[in-house]
Amino acid sequence: MKVQFLNLRKQILKIDKKIYSSIKKNIRKSQFINGSDVINFEKEFSKYLNVKYCLGVGNGTDALEIAIKTLKLNKNSEVIVPANTWISTAEAVVNNCLNLKFVDIDETHNICLKDFKKKISNKTKAVIVVHLYGNPAKVDQIYKICKNKNIKIIEDCAQSHGAEFRGIKTSTFGDISTFSFFPSKNLGSFGDGGCVVTNNKKYYFSAKKIANHGGLKKNSHLVIGRNSRLDNIQAGILRIKLKQLDKWIFKRQKQANLYYKLLSGIKQIEFVKTNKNTKSSFHLFVIRTKKRNQLKNFLAQKGIETSIHYPKTLPELQVFKKHFNYCKTMKAIKLNKQILSLPIGEHLQKNEIAYVCKNIKIFYNV
Ligand SMILES: Cc1ncc(COP(=O)(O)O)c(C=O)c1O
């Protein structure tokens, strides 16, 4: 049996006709930039999240850069970022000419509160909370810490579309939040895409200006901005996919429960912890094991694709080497050597998850 890590063709089999006709409609109307699908998607996605404003942009990295710029932080400000996330989260800080500070993670693979408190200095002006793997971070406690110190919160929800903390969707706790619609995300377009969301009207219009060459109208350039837009064809696709999102997340949750059930007896395996009262969107299903590389190779021989998110923590990367010294003893680095992402997603059936678990059990001889 072959178990694929990802198969986007399979994901859309039941909705592909709708998608093709949406693409055709936009080509016929020649509506490529700022069309009605963008406006409607922004409305529909903000309604889904229960957030006031949504701004479509070019991708999740742009969304982060624009969100940070929107906050207008002073030049020497420090922004705290978890040590294990996709590089964009940290890149966006550096590209805004701000100072980066890495914080350790806990067993949820999200920000460790204890280390967060230690890392805060009088220069700390913002934190980027990543809900890694779709697993919501402790937003309530992070909020409490930040509120007293006037630290802005940016939620990086690139992996957490539809994930919930106490029944509330991630992206609604911070001052401003960002999403990626990279094709493999739980809600993905057929190319690049992203958005910035906020409940703050001032931030929304400021982000809109930055993303549109510094102005809200044609030929108006009030600040130095950039060009970052979600195009109309992608927005049309996202509108169709958004209607499936909760169903897809539910399927992922059922698959995750099957993994928990079938793998829970294996002492050599640990699961990424979830916080109480949270609903992970299981963008990824990650386990930890000391024999990570051996298990990965064994599963590959059995036709099972796995992945690692991410092979190195950010302070271990050459570009961030000046941070390595204060990060070298971090739990993030230790846990990172043990992580393995197992296949999960709309393209898979129950028997395929069972096949993965059967082979993990064979590997461990249990
Ligand atoms: C946590 C995180 N932040 C930001 C991004 C950047 O998104 P994009 O690839 O759309 O620029 C990603 C994408 O993988 C991500 O996983």
Short mmCIF file of C-alpha atoms and ligand atoms in Angstrom, two decimals:
data_model
loop_
_atom_site.label_atom_id
_atom_site.label_comp_id
_atom_site.label_asym_id
_atom_site.label_seq_id
_atom_site.Cartn_x
_atom_site.Cartn_y
_atom_site.Cartn_z
CA MET A 1 0.00 0.00 0.00
CA LYS A 2 1.17 3.56 -0.72
CA VAL A 3 0.25 6.26 1.77
CA GLN A 4 0.82 9.75 0.44
CA PHE A 5 1.66 12.64 2.74
CA LEU A 6 -0.34 15.00 0.55
CA ASN A 7 -2.59 14.70 -2.49
CA LEU A 8 -4.29 17.94 -3.44
CA ARG A 9 -5.93 16.46 -6.51
CA LYS A 10 -7.85 13.99 -4.31
CA GLN A 11 -8.79 16.74 -1.87
CA ILE A 12 -10.86 18.61 -4.45
CA LEU A 13 -12.39 15.68 -6.38
CA LYS A 14 -15.91 16.41 -5.13
CA ILE A 15 -15.73 20.16 -5.77
CA ASP A 16 -13.55 20.40 -8.86
CA LYS A 17 -16.42 21.28 -11.23
CA LYS A 18 -17.36 24.24 -9.06
CA ILE A 19 -13.73 25.33 -9.00
CA TYR A 20 -13.31 25.07 -12.78
CA SER A 21 -16.46 27.07 -13.37
CA SER A 22 -15.33 29.77 -10.92
CA ILE A 23 -11.99 30.06 -12.74
CA LYS A 24 -13.79 30.18 -16.10
CA LYS A 25 -16.17 32.86 -14.81
CA ASN A 26 -13.31 35.10 -13.75
CA ILE A 27 -11.44 34.61 -17.03
CA ARG A 28 -14.60 35.44 -19.00
CA LYS A 29 -15.17 38.56 -16.90
CA SER A 30 -11.44 39.37 -17.01
CA GLN A 31 -11.66 39.94 -13.26
CA PHE A 32 -8.15 39.20 -12.09
CA ILE A 33 -7.26 41.88 -9.54
CA ASN A 34 -9.59 43.31 -6.85
CA GLY A 35 -12.65 41.50 -8.20
CA SER A 36 -15.88 40.54 -6.49
CA ASP A 37 -14.54 37.16 -5.34
CA VAL A 38 -11.82 38.91 -3.32
CA ILE A 39 -14.39 41.18 -1.65
CA ASN A 40 -16.73 38.26 -0.97
CA PHE A 41 -13.99 35.97 0.29
CA GLU A 42 -12.78 38.65 2.70
CA LYS A 43 -16.34 39.00 4.02
CA GLU A 44 -16.92 35.24 4.25
CA PHE A 45 -13.61 34.45 5.91
CA SER A 46 -14.05 37.22 8.50
CA LYS A 47 -17.53 35.88 9.23
CA TYR A 48 -16.11 32.35 9.60
CA LEU A 49 -13.48 33.59 12.06
CA ASN A 50 -15.80 36.09 13.75
CA VAL A 51 -13.34 38.90 13.20
CA LYS A 52 -14.24 42.35 11.88
CA TYR A 53 -11.75 42.89 9.09
CA CYS A 54 -9.96 40.66 6.59
CA LEU A 55 -7.53 41.83 3.93
CA GLY A 56 -6.40 39.43 1.19
CA VAL A 57 -2.68 39.67 0.42
CA GLY A 58 -0.10 37.87 -1.73
CA ASN A 59 0.99 35.15 0.70
CA GLY A 60 1.45 34.37 4.40
CA THR A 61 4.94 35.84 4.52
CA ASP A 62 3.71 39.18 3.12
CA ALA A 63 0.83 39.02 5.59
CA LEU A 64 3.31 38.81 8.49
CA GLU A 65 5.51 41.59 7.13
CA ILE A 66 2.51 43.85 6.56
CA ALA A 67 1.03 43.06 9.99
CA ILE A 68 4.29 43.95 11.73
CA LYS A 69 4.67 47.16 9.71
CA THR A 70 1.09 48.10 10.61
CA LEU A 71 2.01 48.19 14.31
CA LYS A 72 4.53 51.01 13.65
CA LEU A 73 7.00 49.79 16.27
CA ASN A 74 10.00 51.94 17.13
CA LYS A 75 13.31 51.18 15.47
CA ASN A 76 15.01 49.34 18.34
CA SER A 77 11.99 47.28 19.30
CA GLU A 78 12.36 43.59 19.96
CA VAL A 79 9.88 41.05 18.63
CA ILE A 80 9.71 37.62 20.23
CA VAL A 81 9.29 34.59 17.95
CA PRO A 82 9.22 30.86 18.82
CA ALA A 83 12.42 29.00 17.98
CA ASN A 84 10.62 26.36 15.96
CA THR A 85 8.41 27.70 13.25
CA TRP A 86 8.60 28.21 9.51
CA ILE A 87 11.29 30.77 8.64
CA SER A 88 8.76 33.40 7.50
CA THR A 89 7.78 34.22 11.09
CA ALA A 90 11.33 35.37 11.87
CA GLU A 91 12.14 36.73 8.40
CA ALA A 92 9.21 39.12 8.67
CA VAL A 93 10.72 40.68 11.81
CA VAL A 94 14.14 41.13 10.23
CA ASN A 95 12.63 42.50 7.01
CA ASN A 96 10.92 45.16 9.13
CA CYS A 97 14.37 46.13 10.49
CA LEU A 98 13.36 45.10 14.02
CA ASN A 99 15.25 42.99 16.52
CA LEU A 100 14.45 39.35 16.75
CA LYS A 101 14.46 37.34 19.99
CA PHE A 102 13.76 33.62 20.05
CA VAL A 103 11.70 31.99 22.79
CA ASP A 104 11.67 28.31 23.70
CA ILE A 105 8.71 25.96 23.28
CA ASP A 106 6.99 23.54 25.62
CA GLU A 107 5.49 20.10 25.01
CA THR A 108 2.75 21.69 22.87
CA HIS A 109 5.54 22.83 20.51
CA ASN A 110 4.29 26.37 21.00
CA ILE A 111 5.62 29.27 23.12
CA CYS A 112 6.77 28.21 26.59
CA LEU A 113 5.26 30.72 29.03
CA LYS A 114 8.09 30.42 31.52
CA ASP A 115 10.71 31.23 28.91
CA PHE A 116 8.49 33.92 27.37
CA LYS A 117 8.43 35.81 30.68
CA LYS A 118 12.23 35.52 30.88
CA LYS A 119 12.75 36.74 27.33
CA ILE A 120 10.68 39.91 27.77
CA SER A 121 12.82 43.03 28.18
CA ASN A 122 11.94 46.71 28.17
CA LYS A 123 12.60 46.64 24.41
CA THR A 124 10.01 43.92 23.78
CA LYS A 125 7.16 45.49 21.86
CA ALA A 126 5.54 42.51 20.15
CA VAL A 127 5.31 38.73 20.12
CA ILE A 128 4.37 36.49 17.23
CA VAL A 129 2.29 33.60 18.54
CA VAL A 130 2.39 30.67 16.13
CA HIS A 131 -0.25 27.96 16.46
CA LEU A 132 2.13 25.36 15.09
CA TYR A 133 0.70 22.24 13.43
CA GLY A 134 -2.79 23.75 13.95
CA ASN A 135 -2.40 23.31 17.71
CA PRO A 136 -3.60 26.46 19.53
CA ALA A 137 -1.04 28.11 21.81
CA LYS A 138 -1.91 29.37 25.32
CA VAL A 139 -3.35 32.59 23.98
CA ASP A 140 -5.24 33.49 27.15
CA GLN A 141 -2.12 33.50 29.32
CA ILE A 142 0.02 35.14 26.66
CA TYR A 143 -2.63 37.85 26.42
CA LYS A 144 -2.53 38.40 30.20
CA ILE A 145 1.26 38.76 30.20
CA CYS A 146 1.27 41.11 27.21
CA LYS A 147 -1.61 43.35 28.28
CA ASN A 148 0.18 44.61 31.39
CA LYS A 149 3.36 45.31 29.50
CA ASN A 150 1.82 46.84 26.39
CA ILE A 151 3.26 44.14 24.16
CA LYS A 152 1.39 43.71 20.87
CA ILE A 153 0.32 40.22 19.84
CA ILE A 154 0.49 39.01 16.26
CA GLU A 155 -1.00 35.55 15.73
CA ASP A 156 0.61 33.59 12.90
CA CYS A 157 -2.30 31.34 11.90
CA ALA A 158 -0.68 30.00 8.73
CA GLN A 159 -1.23 26.48 10.08
CA SER A 160 -4.34 27.00 12.18
CA HIS A 161 -7.32 27.86 9.95
CA GLY A 162 -10.38 26.82 11.94
CA ALA A 163 -8.49 25.79 15.09
CA GLU A 164 -10.17 26.92 18.32
CA PHE A 165 -9.25 28.01 21.83
CA ARG A 166 -12.23 27.77 24.23
CA GLY A 167 -14.59 27.67 21.25
CA ILE A 168 -13.11 30.83 19.72
CA LYS A 169 -11.16 30.68 16.49
CA THR A 170 -7.44 31.40 16.55
CA SER A 171 -6.67 34.81 15.00
CA THR A 172 -9.13 36.68 17.20
CA PHE A 173 -6.99 36.96 20.34
CA GLY A 174 -4.15 39.09 19.01
CA ASP A 175 -3.99 42.70 17.87
CA ILE A 176 -3.53 41.54 14.31
CA SER A 177 -3.27 38.06 12.78
CA THR A 178 -2.12 36.45 9.59
CA PHE A 179 -2.95 33.44 7.42
CA SER A 180 -1.29 31.67 4.53
CA PHE A 181 -3.28 30.02 1.76
CA PHE A 182 -0.29 28.08 0.42
CA PRO A 183 -1.79 25.09 -1.48
CA SER A 184 -0.98 22.49 1.19
CA LYS A 185 -2.59 24.41 4.07
CA ASN A 186 -5.95 23.27 5.47
CA LEU A 187 -7.43 26.11 3.43
CA GLY A 188 -5.18 26.45 0.40
CA SER A 189 -5.38 28.21 -2.95
CA PHE A 190 -3.99 27.05 -6.30
CA GLY A 191 -0.94 29.23 -5.92
CA ASP A 192 0.18 31.76 -3.34
CA GLY A 193 -2.25 33.64 -1.14
CA GLY A 194 -2.65 34.98 2.36
CA CYS A 195 -4.56 37.45 4.49
CA VAL A 196 -4.32 39.80 7.44
CA VAL A 197 -7.22 39.91 9.91
CA THR A 198 -7.96 42.23 12.81
CA ASN A 199 -10.74 43.72 14.90
CA ASN A 200 -8.97 47.07 14.86
CA LYS A 201 -10.25 49.44 12.15
CA LYS A 202 -7.12 51.59 12.26
CA TYR A 203 -4.85 48.59 11.75
CA TYR A 204 -7.05 47.30 8.93
CA PHE A 205 -6.87 50.52 6.92
CA SER A 206 -3.19 50.90 7.65
CA ALA A 207 -2.49 47.31 6.44
CA LYS A 208 -4.65 47.97 3.39
CA LYS A 209 -2.60 51.01 2.53
CA ILE A 210 0.71 49.19 2.99
CA ALA A 211 -0.45 46.32 0.76
CA ASN A 212 -1.63 48.74 -1.94
CA HIS A 213 1.39 50.97 -2.66
CA GLY A 214 0.65 53.19 0.29
CA GLY A 215 -2.87 54.30 -0.56
CA LEU A 216 -6.52 53.35 -0.48
CA LYS A 217 -7.38 54.79 -3.88
CA LYS A 218 -5.80 54.62 -7.31
CA ASN A 219 -2.81 56.98 -7.62
CA SER A 220 -2.90 57.83 -3.93
CA HIS A 221 0.43 57.04 -2.21
CA LEU A 222 0.45 58.34 1.33
CA VAL A 223 3.06 56.02 2.84
CA ILE A 224 5.72 53.74 1.36
CA GLY A 225 3.93 50.48 0.77
CA ARG A 226 4.21 47.55 -1.59
CA ASN A 227 2.09 45.46 -3.91
CA SER A 228 0.62 42.45 -2.15
CA ARG A 229 -2.78 41.22 -3.30
CA LEU A 230 -4.84 38.07 -3.18
CA ASP A 231 -5.92 37.65 -6.80
CA ASN A 232 -9.52 37.15 -7.80
CA ILE A 233 -9.11 33.64 -9.28
CA GLN A 234 -7.53 32.41 -6.02
CA ALA A 235 -10.23 34.11 -3.96
CA GLY A 236 -12.91 32.35 -6.03
CA ILE A 237 -11.25 28.99 -5.33
CA LEU A 238 -10.90 29.80 -1.62
CA ARG A 239 -14.62 30.68 -1.37
CA ILE A 240 -15.51 27.20 -2.60
CA LYS A 241 -12.95 25.49 -0.37
CA LEU A 242 -13.97 27.51 2.70
CA LYS A 243 -17.37 25.80 2.60
CA GLN A 244 -15.57 22.45 3.03
CA LEU A 245 -13.14 23.56 5.73
CA ASP A 246 -15.04 22.43 8.84
CA LYS A 247 -15.81 19.06 7.26
CA TRP A 248 -12.14 18.62 6.36
CA ILE A 249 -10.98 19.59 9.84
CA PHE A 250 -13.46 17.12 11.34
CA LYS A 251 -11.99 14.38 9.14
CA ARG A 252 -8.48 15.31 10.29
CA GLN A 253 -9.61 15.22 13.94
CA LYS A 254 -11.05 11.74 13.45
CA GLN A 255 -7.79 10.61 11.87
CA ALA A 256 -5.82 12.13 14.76
CA ASN A 257 -8.04 10.26 17.25
CA LEU A 258 -7.34 7.04 15.41
CA TYR A 259 -3.60 7.71 15.66
CA TYR A 260 -3.97 8.41 19.41
CA LYS A 261 -5.94 5.21 19.88
CA LEU A 262 -3.71 2.91 17.86
CA LEU A 263 -0.34 4.32 18.92
CA SER A 264 -0.99 5.11 22.56
CA GLY A 265 0.44 1.81 23.83
CA ILE A 266 3.87 2.41 22.28
CA LYS A 267 6.19 3.66 25.00
CA GLN A 268 8.82 4.87 22.54
CA ILE A 269 6.39 7.37 21.01
CA GLU A 270 5.21 10.68 22.42
CA PHE A 271 2.49 12.94 21.09
CA VAL A 272 2.59 16.70 20.77
CA LYS A 273 0.53 17.89 23.77
CA THR A 274 -2.61 19.93 23.25
CA ASN A 275 -3.82 22.60 25.68
CA LYS A 276 -7.08 22.15 27.59
CA ASN A 277 -10.21 23.42 25.86
CA THR A 278 -8.58 23.66 22.47
CA LYS A 279 -9.54 22.19 19.13
CA SER A 280 -6.55 21.56 16.92
CA SER A 281 -7.12 21.78 13.18
CA PHE A 282 -4.43 19.09 12.75
CA HIS A 283 -2.74 20.73 9.82
CA LEU A 284 0.01 18.28 10.76
CA PHE A 285 0.06 15.23 13.01
CA VAL A 286 3.45 15.14 14.68
CA ILE A 287 4.89 12.45 16.94
CA ARG A 288 8.20 12.33 18.76
CA THR A 289 10.54 9.39 18.93
CA LYS A 290 14.25 8.98 19.65
CA LYS A 291 14.57 6.68 16.64
CA ARG A 292 13.07 9.27 14.31
CA ASN A 293 15.35 8.76 11.31
CA GLN A 294 15.22 4.96 11.50
CA LEU A 295 11.42 5.01 11.77
CA LYS A 296 11.15 7.45 8.84
CA ASN A 297 13.29 5.17 6.65
CA PHE A 298 11.39 2.06 7.72
CA LEU A 299 8.03 3.67 6.88
CA ALA A 300 9.37 4.84 3.50
CA GLN A 301 10.25 1.22 2.68
CA LYS A 302 6.64 0.32 3.44
CA GLY A 303 5.37 2.97 1.01
CA ILE A 304 4.46 5.50 3.72
CA GLU A 305 5.47 9.10 3.15
CA THR A 306 6.35 11.19 6.22
CA SER A 307 7.93 14.60 6.68
CA ILE A 308 9.73 16.76 9.25
CA HIS A 309 8.45 20.20 10.27
CA TYR A 310 11.10 21.48 10.40
CA PRO A 311 14.48 19.76 10.03
CA LYS A 312 16.22 22.57 11.94
CA THR A 313 15.02 25.09 14.50
CA LEU A 314 15.53 28.70 13.43
CA PRO A 315 18.50 29.48 15.74
CA GLU A 316 20.30 26.53 14.16
CA LEU A 317 20.09 28.11 10.70
CA GLN A 318 23.15 29.92 9.39
CA VAL A 319 21.16 33.15 8.83
CA PHE A 320 20.22 33.33 12.51
CA LYS A 321 23.53 32.10 13.90
CA LYS A 322 24.03 35.15 16.12
CA HIS A 323 21.08 33.86 18.17
CA PHE A 324 22.42 30.36 18.61
CA ASN A 325 24.35 31.02 21.80
CA TYR A 326 21.35 31.88 23.98
CA CYS A 327 19.26 29.18 22.30
CA LYS A 328 21.59 26.20 22.32
CA THR A 329 20.13 24.62 25.46
CA MET A 330 16.53 25.11 24.36
CA LYS A 331 14.01 22.31 24.54
CA ALA A 332 13.09 23.28 20.97
CA ILE A 333 16.44 21.99 19.73
CA LYS A 334 16.20 18.77 21.72
CA LEU A 335 12.63 17.97 20.68
CA ASN A 336 13.31 18.91 17.09
CA LYS A 337 15.56 15.91 16.57
CA GLN A 338 12.67 13.62 17.50
CA ILE A 339 9.78 15.02 15.46
CA LEU A 340 8.10 13.17 12.63
CA SER A 341 4.98 14.29 10.76
CA LEU A 342 2.71 11.38 9.87
CA PRO A 343 0.26 11.50 6.94
CA ILE A 344 -3.04 13.20 7.73
CA GLY A 345 -5.64 14.89 5.54
CA GLU A 346 -8.72 14.80 3.37
CA HIS A 347 -7.02 12.53 0.81
CA LEU A 348 -6.66 9.65 3.29
CA GLN A 349 -8.97 6.86 4.44
CA LYS A 350 -9.17 5.13 7.81
CA ASN A 351 -7.46 1.97 6.51
CA GLU A 352 -4.44 4.02 5.42
CA ILE A 353 -4.01 5.51 8.91
CA ALA A 354 -4.40 1.97 10.32
CA TYR A 355 -1.69 0.77 7.89
CA VAL A 356 0.69 3.50 9.12
CA CYS A 357 0.04 2.50 12.76
CA LYS A 358 0.43 -1.20 11.98
CA ASN A 359 3.87 -0.54 10.53
CA ILE A 360 4.94 1.69 13.42
CA LYS A 361 4.01 -1.20 15.73
CA ILE A 362 6.03 -3.62 13.60
CA PHE A 363 9.00 -1.23 13.79
CA TYR A 364 8.83 -1.16 17.60
CA ASN A 365 8.01 -4.83 17.84
CA VAL A 366 4.82 -4.27 19.86
C1 LIG B 1 3.88 29.15 10.47
C2 LIG B 1 3.98 29.75 9.10
N1 LIG B 1 4.10 31.07 8.98
C3 LIG B 1 4.16 31.67 7.79
C4 LIG B 1 4.12 30.94 6.62
C5 LIG B 1 4.30 31.64 5.32
O1 LIG B 1 3.27 31.48 4.41
P1 LIG B 1 3.52 31.59 2.84
O2 LIG B 1 4.22 30.36 2.39
O3 LIG B 1 2.15 31.70 2.27
O4 LIG B 1 4.32 32.80 2.59
C6 LIG B 1 3.97 29.55 6.69
C7 LIG B 1 3.91 28.75 5.47
O5 LIG B 1 4.35 27.63 5.40
C8 LIG B 1 3.90 28.93 7.97
O6 LIG B 1 3.78 27.61 8.10
#
